[in-house]
Amino acid sequence: MRIERDYRSLPLWLAREYLIEVGGHTEADGNVRGAGWRAQLSEGDAIPIGALRIGQIRLIFEGDAVVLDPVIAAFEKKALRAGG
């Protein structure tokens, strides 16, 4: 299973920390792997909103749905940001 998600106002370093907290470890290429899943992280183009620019990252999750679904749910609970 492969799921691609974009997140705004979430720094890449913090997304990586959240993935580690839900059971992953950082690989040499900066991506994160856990038991039965992997997440590839990359920065996207900032999104202009008036005079502001909002950062954007992309995560590509791969793994079996039975393993991946709870990992994504736990990650997104951590990534939920008030006002974002």
mmCIF file of C-alpha atoms in Angstrom:
data_model
loop_
_atom_site.group_PDB
_atom_site.id
_atom_site.type_symbol
_atom_site.label_atom_id
_atom_site.label_comp_id
_atom_site.label_asym_id
_atom_site.label_seq_id
_atom_site.Cartn_x
_atom_site.Cartn_y
_atom_site.Cartn_z
ATOM 1 C CA MET A 1 0.000 0.000 0.000
ATOM 2 C CA ARG A 2 1.264 3.510 -0.859
ATOM 3 C CA ILE A 3 -0.275 6.705 0.518
ATOM 4 C CA GLU A 4 0.913 10.214 -0.361
ATOM 5 C CA ARG A 5 0.000 13.123 1.910
ATOM 6 C CA ASP A 6 0.899 16.809 1.950
ATOM 7 C CA TYR A 7 1.144 18.717 5.217
ATOM 8 C CA ARG A 8 1.342 22.468 5.616
ATOM 9 C CA SER A 9 2.954 24.407 8.477
ATOM 10 C CA LEU A 10 4.722 21.266 9.698
ATOM 11 C CA PRO A 11 8.514 21.446 9.503
ATOM 12 C CA LEU A 12 10.280 18.465 7.995
ATOM 13 C CA TRP A 13 12.414 17.937 11.116
ATOM 14 C CA LEU A 14 9.299 17.818 13.324
ATOM 15 C CA ALA A 15 7.516 15.353 11.013
ATOM 16 C CA ARG A 16 10.588 13.112 11.250
ATOM 17 C CA GLU A 17 10.509 13.347 15.067
ATOM 18 C CA TYR A 18 6.808 12.406 15.114
ATOM 19 C CA LEU A 19 7.502 9.386 12.902
ATOM 20 C CA ILE A 20 10.247 8.287 15.281
ATOM 21 C CA GLU A 21 7.852 8.693 18.214
ATOM 22 C CA VAL A 22 5.333 6.356 16.528
ATOM 23 C CA GLY A 23 7.939 3.617 16.213
ATOM 24 C CA GLY A 24 10.280 4.477 13.364
ATOM 25 C CA HIS A 25 13.993 5.100 13.064
ATOM 26 C CA THR A 26 15.863 7.428 10.725
ATOM 27 C CA GLU A 27 17.643 5.843 7.780
ATOM 28 C CA ALA A 28 20.848 7.167 6.186
ATOM 29 C CA ASP A 29 18.836 8.976 3.484
ATOM 30 C CA GLY A 30 16.767 10.851 6.095
ATOM 31 C CA ASN A 31 13.622 8.821 5.587
ATOM 32 C CA VAL A 32 12.017 6.868 8.416
ATOM 33 C CA ARG A 33 11.392 3.109 8.652
ATOM 34 C CA GLY A 34 9.407 1.150 11.201
ATOM 35 C CA ALA A 35 8.350 -2.475 11.550
ATOM 36 C CA GLY A 36 6.507 -3.146 8.281
ATOM 37 C CA TRP A 37 6.355 0.473 7.059
ATOM 38 C CA ARG A 38 8.450 3.257 5.573
ATOM 39 C CA ALA A 39 7.916 7.009 5.171
ATOM 40 C CA GLN A 40 9.714 9.086 2.564
ATOM 41 C CA LEU A 41 9.887 12.794 3.480
ATOM 42 C CA SER A 42 10.452 15.749 1.160
ATOM 43 C CA GLU A 43 9.957 19.497 1.231
ATOM 44 C CA GLY A 44 7.547 21.045 -1.223
ATOM 45 C CA ASP A 45 7.233 24.568 -2.511
ATOM 46 C CA ALA A 46 6.052 27.148 -0.014
ATOM 47 C CA ILE A 47 2.468 28.297 -0.568
ATOM 48 C CA PRO A 48 1.928 32.062 -0.779
ATOM 49 C CA ILE A 49 -0.980 33.416 1.242
ATOM 50 C CA GLY A 50 -0.970 37.171 0.825
ATOM 51 C CA ALA A 51 2.370 38.422 2.142
ATOM 52 C CA LEU A 52 3.004 35.135 3.995
ATOM 53 C CA ARG A 53 4.515 31.899 2.721
ATOM 54 C CA ILE A 54 3.441 28.641 4.332
ATOM 55 C CA GLY A 55 5.863 25.712 4.255
ATOM 56 C CA GLN A 56 4.716 22.391 2.846
ATOM 57 C CA ILE A 57 6.082 18.861 3.088
ATOM 58 C CA ARG A 58 5.129 15.607 1.388
ATOM 59 C CA LEU A 59 5.174 12.210 3.047
ATOM 60 C CA ILE A 60 4.903 8.995 1.100
ATOM 61 C CA PHE A 61 3.936 6.131 3.386
ATOM 62 C CA GLU A 62 4.488 2.542 2.237
ATOM 63 C CA GLY A 63 3.598 -0.705 3.937
ATOM 64 C CA ASP A 64 0.843 -3.208 4.573
ATOM 65 C CA ALA A 65 -2.502 -1.528 5.385
ATOM 66 C CA VAL A 66 -2.847 -3.414 8.677
ATOM 67 C CA VAL A 67 0.451 -1.937 9.893
ATOM 68 C CA LEU A 68 0.310 1.410 8.082
ATOM 69 C CA ASP A 69 -3.182 2.591 9.057
ATOM 70 C CA PRO A 70 -2.450 2.882 12.801
ATOM 71 C CA VAL A 71 0.957 4.480 12.113
ATOM 72 C CA ILE A 72 -0.617 7.191 9.946
ATOM 73 C CA ALA A 73 -3.411 7.744 12.471
ATOM 74 C CA ALA A 74 -0.896 8.166 15.323
ATOM 75 C CA PHE A 75 1.294 10.468 13.196
ATOM 76 C CA GLU A 76 -1.637 12.651 12.153
ATOM 77 C CA LYS A 77 -2.823 12.946 15.749
ATOM 78 C CA LYS A 78 0.613 14.359 16.624
ATOM 79 C CA ALA A 79 0.699 16.543 13.501
ATOM 80 C CA LEU A 80 -2.705 18.105 14.177
ATOM 81 C CA ARG A 81 -2.015 21.726 14.949
ATOM 82 C CA ALA A 82 -4.546 24.194 16.326
ATOM 83 C CA GLY A 83 -5.301 26.938 13.852
ATOM 84 C CA GLY A 84 -3.609 25.040 10.994
#
